PDB file of C-alpha atoms in Angstrom:
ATOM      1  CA  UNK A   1       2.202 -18.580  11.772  1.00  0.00           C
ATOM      2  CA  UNK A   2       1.917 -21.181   8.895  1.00  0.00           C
ATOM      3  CA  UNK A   3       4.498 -21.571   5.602  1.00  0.00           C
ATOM      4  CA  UNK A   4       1.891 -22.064   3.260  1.00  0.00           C
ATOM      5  CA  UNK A   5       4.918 -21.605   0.097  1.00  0.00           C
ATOM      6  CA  UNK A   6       8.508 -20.424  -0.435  1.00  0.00           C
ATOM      7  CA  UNK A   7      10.186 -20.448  -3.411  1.00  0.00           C
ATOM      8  CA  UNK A   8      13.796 -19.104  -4.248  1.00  0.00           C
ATOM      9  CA  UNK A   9      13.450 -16.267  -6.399  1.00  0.00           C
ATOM     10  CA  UNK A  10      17.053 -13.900  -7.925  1.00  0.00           C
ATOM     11  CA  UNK A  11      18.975 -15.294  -5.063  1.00  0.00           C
ATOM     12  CA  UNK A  12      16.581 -14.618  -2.043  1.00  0.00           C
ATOM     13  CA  UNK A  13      13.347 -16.556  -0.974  1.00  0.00           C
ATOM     14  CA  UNK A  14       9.559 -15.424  -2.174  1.00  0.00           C
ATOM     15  CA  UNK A  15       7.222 -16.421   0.773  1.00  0.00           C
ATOM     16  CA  UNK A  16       3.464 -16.610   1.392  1.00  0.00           C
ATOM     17  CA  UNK A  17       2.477 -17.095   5.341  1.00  0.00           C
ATOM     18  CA  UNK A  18      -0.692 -17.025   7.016  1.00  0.00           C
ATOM     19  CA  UNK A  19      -1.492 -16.268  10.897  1.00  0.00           C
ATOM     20  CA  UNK A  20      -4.342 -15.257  12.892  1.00  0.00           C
ATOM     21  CA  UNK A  21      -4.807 -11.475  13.008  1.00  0.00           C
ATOM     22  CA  UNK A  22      -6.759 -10.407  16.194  1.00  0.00           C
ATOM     23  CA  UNK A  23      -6.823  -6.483  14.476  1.00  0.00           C
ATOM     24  CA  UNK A  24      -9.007  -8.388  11.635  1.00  0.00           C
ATOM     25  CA  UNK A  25     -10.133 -11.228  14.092  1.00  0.00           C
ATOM     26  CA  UNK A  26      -9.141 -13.549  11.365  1.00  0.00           C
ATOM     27  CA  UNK A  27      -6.825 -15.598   9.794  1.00  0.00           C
ATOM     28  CA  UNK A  28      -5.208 -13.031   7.197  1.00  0.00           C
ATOM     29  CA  UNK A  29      -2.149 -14.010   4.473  1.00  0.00           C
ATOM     30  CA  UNK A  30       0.747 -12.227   3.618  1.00  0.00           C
ATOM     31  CA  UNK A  31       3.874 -12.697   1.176  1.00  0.00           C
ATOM     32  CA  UNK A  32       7.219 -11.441   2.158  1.00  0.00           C
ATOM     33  CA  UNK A  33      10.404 -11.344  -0.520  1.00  0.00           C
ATOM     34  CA  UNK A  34      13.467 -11.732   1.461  1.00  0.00           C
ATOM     35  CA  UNK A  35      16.699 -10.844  -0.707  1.00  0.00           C
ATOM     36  CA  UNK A  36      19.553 -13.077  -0.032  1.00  0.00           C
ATOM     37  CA  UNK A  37      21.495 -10.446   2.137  1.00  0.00           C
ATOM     38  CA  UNK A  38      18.610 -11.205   4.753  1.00  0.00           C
ATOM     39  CA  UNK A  39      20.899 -14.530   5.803  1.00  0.00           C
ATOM     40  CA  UNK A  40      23.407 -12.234   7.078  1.00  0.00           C
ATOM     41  CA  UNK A  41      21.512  -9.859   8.730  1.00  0.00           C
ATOM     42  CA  UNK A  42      18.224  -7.603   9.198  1.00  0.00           C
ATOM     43  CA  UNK A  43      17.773  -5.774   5.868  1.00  0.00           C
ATOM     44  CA  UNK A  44      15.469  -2.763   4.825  1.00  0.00           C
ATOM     45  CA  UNK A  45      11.384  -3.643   4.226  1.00  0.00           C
ATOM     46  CA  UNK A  46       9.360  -2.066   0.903  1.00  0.00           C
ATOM     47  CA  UNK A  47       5.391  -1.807   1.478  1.00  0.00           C
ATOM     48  CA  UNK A  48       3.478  -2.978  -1.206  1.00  0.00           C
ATOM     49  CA  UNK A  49       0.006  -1.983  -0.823  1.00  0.00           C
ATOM     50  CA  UNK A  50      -2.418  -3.804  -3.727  1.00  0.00           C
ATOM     51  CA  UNK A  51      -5.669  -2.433  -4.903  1.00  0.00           C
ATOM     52  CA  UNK A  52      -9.390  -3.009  -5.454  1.00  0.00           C
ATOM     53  CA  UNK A  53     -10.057  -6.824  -5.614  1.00  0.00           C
ATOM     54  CA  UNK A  54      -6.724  -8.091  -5.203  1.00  0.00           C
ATOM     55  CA  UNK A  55      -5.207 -10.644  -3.184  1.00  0.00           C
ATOM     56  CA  UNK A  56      -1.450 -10.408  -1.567  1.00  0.00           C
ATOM     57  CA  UNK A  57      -0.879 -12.482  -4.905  1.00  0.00           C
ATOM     58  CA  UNK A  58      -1.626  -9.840  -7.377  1.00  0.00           C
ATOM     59  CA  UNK A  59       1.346  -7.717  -7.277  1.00  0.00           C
ATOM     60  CA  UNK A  60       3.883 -10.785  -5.716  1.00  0.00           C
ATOM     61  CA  UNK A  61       3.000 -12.011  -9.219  1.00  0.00           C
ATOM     62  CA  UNK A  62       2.242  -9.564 -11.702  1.00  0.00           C
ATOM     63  CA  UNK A  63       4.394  -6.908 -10.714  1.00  0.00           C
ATOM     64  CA  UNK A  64       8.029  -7.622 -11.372  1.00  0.00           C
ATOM     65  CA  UNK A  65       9.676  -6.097  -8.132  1.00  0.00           C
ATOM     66  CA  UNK A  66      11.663  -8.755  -6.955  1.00  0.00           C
ATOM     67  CA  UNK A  67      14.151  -8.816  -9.677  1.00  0.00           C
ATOM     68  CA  UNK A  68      14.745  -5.078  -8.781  1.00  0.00           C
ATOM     69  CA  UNK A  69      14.541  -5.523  -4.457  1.00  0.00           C
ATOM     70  CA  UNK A  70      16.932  -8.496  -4.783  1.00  0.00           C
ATOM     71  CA  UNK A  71      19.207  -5.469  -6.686  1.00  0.00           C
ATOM     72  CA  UNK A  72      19.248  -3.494  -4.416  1.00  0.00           C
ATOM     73  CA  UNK A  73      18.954  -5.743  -1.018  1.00  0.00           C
ATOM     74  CA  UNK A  74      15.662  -4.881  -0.007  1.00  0.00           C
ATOM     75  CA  UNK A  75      12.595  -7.105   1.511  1.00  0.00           C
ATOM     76  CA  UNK A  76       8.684  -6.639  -0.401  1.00  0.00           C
ATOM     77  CA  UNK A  77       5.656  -7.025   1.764  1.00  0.00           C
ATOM     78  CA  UNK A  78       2.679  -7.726   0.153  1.00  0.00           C
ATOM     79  CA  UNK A  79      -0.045  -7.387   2.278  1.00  0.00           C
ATOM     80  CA  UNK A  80      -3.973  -8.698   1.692  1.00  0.00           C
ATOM     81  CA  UNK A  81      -6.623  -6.016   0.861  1.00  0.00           C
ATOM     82  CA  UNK A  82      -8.762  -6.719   3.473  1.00  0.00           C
ATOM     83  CA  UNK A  83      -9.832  -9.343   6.385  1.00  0.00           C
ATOM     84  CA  UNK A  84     -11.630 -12.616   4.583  1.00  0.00           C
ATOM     85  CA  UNK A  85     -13.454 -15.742   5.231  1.00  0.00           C
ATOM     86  CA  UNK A  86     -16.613 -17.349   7.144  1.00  0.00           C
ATOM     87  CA  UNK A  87     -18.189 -14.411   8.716  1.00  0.00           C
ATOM     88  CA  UNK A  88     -16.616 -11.952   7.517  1.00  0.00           C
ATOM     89  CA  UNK A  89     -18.941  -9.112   6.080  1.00  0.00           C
ATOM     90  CA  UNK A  90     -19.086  -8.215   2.245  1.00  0.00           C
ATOM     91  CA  UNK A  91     -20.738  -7.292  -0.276  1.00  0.00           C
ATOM     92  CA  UNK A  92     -21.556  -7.682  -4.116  1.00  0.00           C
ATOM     93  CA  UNK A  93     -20.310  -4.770  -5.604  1.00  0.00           C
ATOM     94  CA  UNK A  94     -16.596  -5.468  -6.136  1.00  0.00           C
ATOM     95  CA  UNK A  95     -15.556  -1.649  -4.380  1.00  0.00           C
ATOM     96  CA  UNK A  96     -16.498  -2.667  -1.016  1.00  0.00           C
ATOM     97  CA  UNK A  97     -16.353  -5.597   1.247  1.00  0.00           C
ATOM     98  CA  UNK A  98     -13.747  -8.133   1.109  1.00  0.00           C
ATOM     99  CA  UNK A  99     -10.891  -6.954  -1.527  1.00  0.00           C
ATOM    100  CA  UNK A 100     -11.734  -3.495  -0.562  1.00  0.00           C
ATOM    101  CA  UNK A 101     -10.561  -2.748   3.103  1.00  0.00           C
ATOM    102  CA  UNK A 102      -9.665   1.160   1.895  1.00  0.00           C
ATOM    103  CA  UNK A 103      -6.698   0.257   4.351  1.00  0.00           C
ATOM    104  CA  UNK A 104      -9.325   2.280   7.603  1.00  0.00           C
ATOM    105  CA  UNK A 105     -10.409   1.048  10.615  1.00  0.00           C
ATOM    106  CA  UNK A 106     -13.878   0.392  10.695  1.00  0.00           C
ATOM    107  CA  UNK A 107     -16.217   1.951  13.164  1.00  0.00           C
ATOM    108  CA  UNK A 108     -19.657   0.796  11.611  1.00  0.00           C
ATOM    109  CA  UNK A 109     -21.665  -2.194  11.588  1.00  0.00           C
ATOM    110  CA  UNK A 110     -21.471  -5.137   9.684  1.00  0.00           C
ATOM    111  CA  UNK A 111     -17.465  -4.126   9.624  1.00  0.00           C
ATOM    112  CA  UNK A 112     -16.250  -2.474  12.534  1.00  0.00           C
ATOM    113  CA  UNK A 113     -15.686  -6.446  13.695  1.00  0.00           C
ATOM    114  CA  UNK A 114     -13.473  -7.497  11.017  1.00  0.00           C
ATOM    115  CA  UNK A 115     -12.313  -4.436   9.074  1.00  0.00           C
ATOM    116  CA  UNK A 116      -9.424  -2.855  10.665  1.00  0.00           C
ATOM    117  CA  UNK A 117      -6.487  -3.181   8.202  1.00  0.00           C
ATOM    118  CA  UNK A 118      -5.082   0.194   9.682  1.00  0.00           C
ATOM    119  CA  UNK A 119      -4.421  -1.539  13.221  1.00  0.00           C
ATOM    120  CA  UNK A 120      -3.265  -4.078  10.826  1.00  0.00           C
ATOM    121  CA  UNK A 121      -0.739  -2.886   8.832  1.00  0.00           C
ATOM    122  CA  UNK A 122       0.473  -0.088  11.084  1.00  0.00           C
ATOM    123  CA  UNK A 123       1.075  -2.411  14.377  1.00  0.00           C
ATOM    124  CA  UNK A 124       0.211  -5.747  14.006  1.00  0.00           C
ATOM    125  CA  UNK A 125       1.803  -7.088  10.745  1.00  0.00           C
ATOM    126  CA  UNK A 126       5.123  -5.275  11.445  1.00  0.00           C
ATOM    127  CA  UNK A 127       5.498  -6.588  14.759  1.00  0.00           C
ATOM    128  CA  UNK A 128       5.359  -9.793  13.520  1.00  0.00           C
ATOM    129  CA  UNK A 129       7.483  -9.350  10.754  1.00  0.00           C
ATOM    130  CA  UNK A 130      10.189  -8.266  13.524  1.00  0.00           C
ATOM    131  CA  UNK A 131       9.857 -11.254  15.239  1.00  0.00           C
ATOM    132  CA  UNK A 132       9.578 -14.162  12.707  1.00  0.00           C
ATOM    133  CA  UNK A 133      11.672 -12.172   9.831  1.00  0.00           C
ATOM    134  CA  UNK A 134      15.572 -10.867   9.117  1.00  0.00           C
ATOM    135  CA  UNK A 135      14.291  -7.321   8.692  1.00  0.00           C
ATOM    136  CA  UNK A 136      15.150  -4.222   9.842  1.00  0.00           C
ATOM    137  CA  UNK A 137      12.016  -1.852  11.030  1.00  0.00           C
ATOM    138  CA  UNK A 138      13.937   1.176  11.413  1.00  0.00           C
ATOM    139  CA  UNK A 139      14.369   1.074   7.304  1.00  0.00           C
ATOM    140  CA  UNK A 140      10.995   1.129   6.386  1.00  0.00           C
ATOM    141  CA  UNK A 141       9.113   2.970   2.826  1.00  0.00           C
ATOM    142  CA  UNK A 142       6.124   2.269   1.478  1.00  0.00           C
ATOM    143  CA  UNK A 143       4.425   2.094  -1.865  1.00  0.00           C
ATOM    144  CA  UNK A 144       0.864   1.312  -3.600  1.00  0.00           C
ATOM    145  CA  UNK A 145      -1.325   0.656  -6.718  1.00  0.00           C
ATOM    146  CA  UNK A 146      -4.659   2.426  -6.842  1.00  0.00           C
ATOM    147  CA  UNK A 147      -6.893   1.383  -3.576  1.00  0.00           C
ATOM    148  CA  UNK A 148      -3.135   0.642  -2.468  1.00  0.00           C
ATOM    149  CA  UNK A 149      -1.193   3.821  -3.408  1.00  0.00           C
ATOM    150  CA  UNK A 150      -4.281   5.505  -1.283  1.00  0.00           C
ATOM    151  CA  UNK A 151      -3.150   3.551   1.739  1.00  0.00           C
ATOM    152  CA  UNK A 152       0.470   4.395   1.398  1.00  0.00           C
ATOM    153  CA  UNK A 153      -0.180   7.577   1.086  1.00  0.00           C
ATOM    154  CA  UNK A 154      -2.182   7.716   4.037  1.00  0.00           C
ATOM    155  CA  UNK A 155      -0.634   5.308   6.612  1.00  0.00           C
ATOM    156  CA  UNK A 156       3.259   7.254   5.577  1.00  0.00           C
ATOM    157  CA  UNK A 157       1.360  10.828   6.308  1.00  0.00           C
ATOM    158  CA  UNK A 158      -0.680   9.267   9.512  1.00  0.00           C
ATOM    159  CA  UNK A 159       2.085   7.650  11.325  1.00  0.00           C
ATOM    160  CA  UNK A 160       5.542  10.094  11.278  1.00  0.00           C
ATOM    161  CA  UNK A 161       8.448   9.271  11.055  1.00  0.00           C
ATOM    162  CA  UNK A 162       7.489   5.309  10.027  1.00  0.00           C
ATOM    163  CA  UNK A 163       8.358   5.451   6.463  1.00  0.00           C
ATOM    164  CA  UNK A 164      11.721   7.448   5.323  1.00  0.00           C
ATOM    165  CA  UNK A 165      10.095   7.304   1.992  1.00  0.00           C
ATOM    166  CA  UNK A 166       6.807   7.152   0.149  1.00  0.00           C
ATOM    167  CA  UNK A 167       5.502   6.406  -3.641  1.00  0.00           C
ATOM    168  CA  UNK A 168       2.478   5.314  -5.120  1.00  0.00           C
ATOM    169  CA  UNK A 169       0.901   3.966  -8.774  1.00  0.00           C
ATOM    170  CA  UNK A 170      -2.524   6.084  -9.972  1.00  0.00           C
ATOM    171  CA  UNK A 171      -3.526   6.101  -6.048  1.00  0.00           C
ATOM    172  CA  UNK A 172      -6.837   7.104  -5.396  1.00  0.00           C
ATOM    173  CA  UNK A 173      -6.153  10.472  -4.172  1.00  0.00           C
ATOM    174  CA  UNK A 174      -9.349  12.510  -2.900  1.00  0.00           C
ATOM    175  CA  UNK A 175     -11.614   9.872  -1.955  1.00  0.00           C
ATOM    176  CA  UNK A 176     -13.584  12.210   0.222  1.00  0.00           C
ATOM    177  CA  UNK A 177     -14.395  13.938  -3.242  1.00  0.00           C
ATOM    178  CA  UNK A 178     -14.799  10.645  -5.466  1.00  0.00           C
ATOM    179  CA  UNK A 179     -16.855   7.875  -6.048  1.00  0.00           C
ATOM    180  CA  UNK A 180     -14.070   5.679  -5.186  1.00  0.00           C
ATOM    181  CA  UNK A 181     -14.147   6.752  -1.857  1.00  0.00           C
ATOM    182  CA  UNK A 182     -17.534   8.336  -0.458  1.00  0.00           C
ATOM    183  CA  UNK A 183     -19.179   5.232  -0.694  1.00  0.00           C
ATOM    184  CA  UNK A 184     -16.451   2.978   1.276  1.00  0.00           C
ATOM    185  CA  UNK A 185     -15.657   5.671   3.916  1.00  0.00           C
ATOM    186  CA  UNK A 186     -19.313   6.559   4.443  1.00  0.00           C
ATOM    187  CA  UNK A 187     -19.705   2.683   4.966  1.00  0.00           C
ATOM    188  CA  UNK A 188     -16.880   1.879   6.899  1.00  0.00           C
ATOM    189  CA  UNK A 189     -16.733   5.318   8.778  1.00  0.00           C
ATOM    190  CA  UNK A 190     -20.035   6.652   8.990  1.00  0.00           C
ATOM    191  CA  UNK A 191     -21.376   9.927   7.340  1.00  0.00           C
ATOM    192  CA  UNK A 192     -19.244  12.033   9.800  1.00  0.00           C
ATOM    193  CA  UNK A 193     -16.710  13.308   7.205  1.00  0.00           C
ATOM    194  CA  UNK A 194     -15.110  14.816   9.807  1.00  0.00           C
ATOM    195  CA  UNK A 195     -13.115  11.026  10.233  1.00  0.00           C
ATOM    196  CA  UNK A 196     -12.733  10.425   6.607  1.00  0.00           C
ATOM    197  CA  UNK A 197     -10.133  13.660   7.049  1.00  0.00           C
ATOM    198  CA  UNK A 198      -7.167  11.227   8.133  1.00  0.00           C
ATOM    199  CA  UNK A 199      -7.776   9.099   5.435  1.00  0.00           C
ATOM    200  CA  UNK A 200      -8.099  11.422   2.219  1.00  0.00           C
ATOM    201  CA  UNK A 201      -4.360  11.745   1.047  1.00  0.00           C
ATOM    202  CA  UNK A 202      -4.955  15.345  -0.495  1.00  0.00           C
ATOM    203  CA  UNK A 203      -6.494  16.525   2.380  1.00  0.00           C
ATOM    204  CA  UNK A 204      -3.939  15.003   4.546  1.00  0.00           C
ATOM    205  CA  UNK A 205      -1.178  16.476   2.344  1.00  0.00           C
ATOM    206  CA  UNK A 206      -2.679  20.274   3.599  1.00  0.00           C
ATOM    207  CA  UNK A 207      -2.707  19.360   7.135  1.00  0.00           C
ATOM    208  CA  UNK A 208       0.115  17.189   7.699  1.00  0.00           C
ATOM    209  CA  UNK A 209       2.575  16.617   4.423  1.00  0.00           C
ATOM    210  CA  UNK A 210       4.996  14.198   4.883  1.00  0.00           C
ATOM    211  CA  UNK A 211       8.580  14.644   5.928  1.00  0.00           C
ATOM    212  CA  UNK A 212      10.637  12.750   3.115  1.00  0.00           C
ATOM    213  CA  UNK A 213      10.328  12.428  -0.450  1.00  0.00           C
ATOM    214  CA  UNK A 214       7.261  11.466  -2.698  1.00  0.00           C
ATOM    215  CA  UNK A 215       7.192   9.605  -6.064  1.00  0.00           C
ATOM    216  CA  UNK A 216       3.654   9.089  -7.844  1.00  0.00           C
ATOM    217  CA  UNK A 217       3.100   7.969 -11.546  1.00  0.00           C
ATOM    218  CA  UNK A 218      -0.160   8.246 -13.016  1.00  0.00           C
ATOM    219  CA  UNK A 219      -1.113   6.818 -16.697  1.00  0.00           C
ATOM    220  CA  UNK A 220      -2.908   9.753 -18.975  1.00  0.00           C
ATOM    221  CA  UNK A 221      -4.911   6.946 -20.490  1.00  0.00           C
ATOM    222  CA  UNK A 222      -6.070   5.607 -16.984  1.00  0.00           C
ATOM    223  CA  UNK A 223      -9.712   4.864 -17.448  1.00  0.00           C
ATOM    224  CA  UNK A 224     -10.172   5.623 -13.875  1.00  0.00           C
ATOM    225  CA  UNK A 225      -8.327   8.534 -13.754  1.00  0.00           C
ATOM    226  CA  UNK A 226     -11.388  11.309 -13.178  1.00  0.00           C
ATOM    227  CA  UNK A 227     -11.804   8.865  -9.557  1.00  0.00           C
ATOM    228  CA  UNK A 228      -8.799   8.799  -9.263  1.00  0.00           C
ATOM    229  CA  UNK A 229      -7.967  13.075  -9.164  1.00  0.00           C
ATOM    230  CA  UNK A 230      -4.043  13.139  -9.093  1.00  0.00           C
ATOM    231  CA  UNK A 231      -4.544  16.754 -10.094  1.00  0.00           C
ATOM    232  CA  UNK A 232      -6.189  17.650  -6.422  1.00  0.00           C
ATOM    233  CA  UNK A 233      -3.241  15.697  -4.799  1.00  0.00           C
ATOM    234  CA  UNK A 234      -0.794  17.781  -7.215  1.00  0.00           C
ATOM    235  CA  UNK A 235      -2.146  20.913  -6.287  1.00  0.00           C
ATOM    236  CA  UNK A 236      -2.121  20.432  -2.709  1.00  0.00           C
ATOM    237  CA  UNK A 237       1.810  19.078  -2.681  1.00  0.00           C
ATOM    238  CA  UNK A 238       2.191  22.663  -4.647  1.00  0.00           C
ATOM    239  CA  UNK A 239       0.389  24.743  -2.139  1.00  0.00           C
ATOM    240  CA  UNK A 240       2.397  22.992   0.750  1.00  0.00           C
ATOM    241  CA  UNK A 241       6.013  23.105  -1.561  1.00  0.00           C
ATOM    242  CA  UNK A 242       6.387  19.678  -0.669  1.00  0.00           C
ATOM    243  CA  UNK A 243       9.357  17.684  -1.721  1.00  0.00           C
ATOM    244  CA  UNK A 244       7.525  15.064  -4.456  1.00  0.00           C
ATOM    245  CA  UNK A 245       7.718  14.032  -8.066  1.00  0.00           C
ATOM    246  CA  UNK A 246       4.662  13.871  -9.903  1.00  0.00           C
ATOM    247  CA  UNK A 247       4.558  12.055 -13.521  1.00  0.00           C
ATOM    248  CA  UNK A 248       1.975  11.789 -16.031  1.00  0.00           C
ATOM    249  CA  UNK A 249       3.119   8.903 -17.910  1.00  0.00           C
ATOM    250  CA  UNK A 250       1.339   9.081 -21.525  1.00  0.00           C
ATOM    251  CA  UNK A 251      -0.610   6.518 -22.852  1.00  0.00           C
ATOM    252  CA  UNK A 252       0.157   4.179 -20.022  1.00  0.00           C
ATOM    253  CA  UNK A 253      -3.975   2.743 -18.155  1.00  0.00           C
ATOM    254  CA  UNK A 254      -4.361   1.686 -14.792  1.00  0.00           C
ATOM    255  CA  UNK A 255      -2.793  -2.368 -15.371  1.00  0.00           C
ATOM    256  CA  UNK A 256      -0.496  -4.415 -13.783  1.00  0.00           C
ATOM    257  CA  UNK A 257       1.713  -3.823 -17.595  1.00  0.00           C
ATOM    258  CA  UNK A 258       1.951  -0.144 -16.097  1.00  0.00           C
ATOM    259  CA  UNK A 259       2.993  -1.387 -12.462  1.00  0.00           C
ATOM    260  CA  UNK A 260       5.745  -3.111 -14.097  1.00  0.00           C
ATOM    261  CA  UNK A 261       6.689  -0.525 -16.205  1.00  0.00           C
ATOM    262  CA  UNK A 262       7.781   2.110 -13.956  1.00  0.00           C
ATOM    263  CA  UNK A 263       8.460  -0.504 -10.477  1.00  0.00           C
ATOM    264  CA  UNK A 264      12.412  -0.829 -11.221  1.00  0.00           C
ATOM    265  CA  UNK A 265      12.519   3.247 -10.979  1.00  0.00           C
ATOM    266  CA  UNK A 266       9.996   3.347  -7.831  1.00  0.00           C
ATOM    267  CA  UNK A 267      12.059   0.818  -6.220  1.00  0.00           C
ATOM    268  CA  UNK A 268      15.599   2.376  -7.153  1.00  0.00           C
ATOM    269  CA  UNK A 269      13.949   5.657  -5.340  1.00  0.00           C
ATOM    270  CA  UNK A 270      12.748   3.932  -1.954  1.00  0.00           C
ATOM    271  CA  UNK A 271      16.741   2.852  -2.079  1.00  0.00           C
ATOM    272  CA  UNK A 272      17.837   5.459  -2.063  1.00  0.00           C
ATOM    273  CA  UNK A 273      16.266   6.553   0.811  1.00  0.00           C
ATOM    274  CA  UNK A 274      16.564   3.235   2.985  1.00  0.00           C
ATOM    275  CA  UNK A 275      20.195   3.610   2.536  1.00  0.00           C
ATOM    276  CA  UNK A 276      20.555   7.370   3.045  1.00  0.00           C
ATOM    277  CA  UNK A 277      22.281   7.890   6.854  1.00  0.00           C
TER     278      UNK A 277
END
């Protein structure tokens, strides 16, 4: 693994590492907010899963969460959106490819190679935060903006008792029944829709639910929002009488400014839960 920055940031250390991935079979990058009470000892880790076309730098920088982890004693992840670099497929349209991993494991060609940021995130990535990092992997919640909050939504329902908590920022929610989604899974996955099942957070939400609590915010002004469908999501947590909170924030679109907004409560709420015996 390579340092490739650290800077000291409300007390703790803001971090940006790079290692070779064989899940990705490629170097991927990472950054990693430890708060200072990680010098004494192994301290709770917050996902934070970024969206369509960003880097792990888009919400390290734009977002405003370490102020509020450092608070409250908690480490950020920010993982990359997808595998990149020489030989690594893509494509031109900005909603698939490279910046667009959907957070699946690939199955179809040109992708299946490179694309599995599932394998990634749920085994890999962890196992080397374990190793290299003060953090504590029994204290683990996850959160998401857009193409993110899909993935958190998904990996916290797919793998059981990971995350003690989940939230998410306008996640794509029915991808199975949206643009932003039938395209990417039908490329990554095949036309099957059979598999795109474990990766469709409302449809997961009937089968499975998740066993902890659930905080989404969603802008009324989102110009995405009809992709987006937080109402099919809503009405499947209702159906199940699953523990969540679901906000329509008004006038608030699908930016970064919005992220920031509402991160301080998001992060106060995965707290809560990291800390709960």
């Amino acid at each position: 693994m390579e340092t490739l920055s650290e800077n000291k940031a409300f007390g703790g250390t803001q971090g940006v590492y790079r290692h070779p991935s064989t899940a990705t079979n490629c170097d991927m990058s990472f950054g990693l907010f430890l708060p200072e009470e990680a010098r004494d000892g192994p301290v709770p880790v917050l996902w934070y899963l970024s969206g369509l076309t960003c880097t792990h730098e888009n919400a390290m920088s734009k977002a405003g969460a370490q102020n509020w982890a450092a608070e409250q004693g908690i480490a950020l992840v920010f993982p990359d959106t997808s595998p990149r670099g020489e030989g690594v497929a893509d494509d031109e349209a900005y909603d698939l490819g490279q910046g667009a991993g959907f957070y699946v494991n690939a199955s179809q060609a040109p992708w299946a190679s490179h694309f599995n940021m599932w394998d990634y995130l749920a085994d890999e990535l962890p196992a080397l935060l374990g190793e290299k990092f003060s953090v504590d992997l029994d204290r683990q919640a996850i959160t998401g903006h857009s193409m993110g909050g899909h993935g958190a939504l998904t990996l916290a329902m797919g793998l059981p008792g990971r995350f003690r908590s989940v939230s998410a920022f306008a996640p794509i929610c029915n991808p199975s029944a949206s643009d932003w989604g039938r395209k990417q899974l039908s490329a990554y996955l095949g036309e099957d829709e059979a598999a795109w099942a474990r990766h469709d957070a409302t449809l997961m939400m009937r089968e499975t639910g998740f066993d902890g609590p659930i905080l989404i915010d969603t802008g009324t002004t989102d110009q995405f929002i009809d992709l987006l469908q937080p109402e099919a999501f809503a009405q499947a947590v209702t159906e199940r009488r699953q523990e969540a909170t679901l906000r329509l924030q008004p006038g608030y679109d699908h930016s970064y400014f919005f992220v920031s907004t509402f991160i301080e409560e998001h992060i106060a709420f995965h707290a809560d839960a990291l800390y709960r015996d």
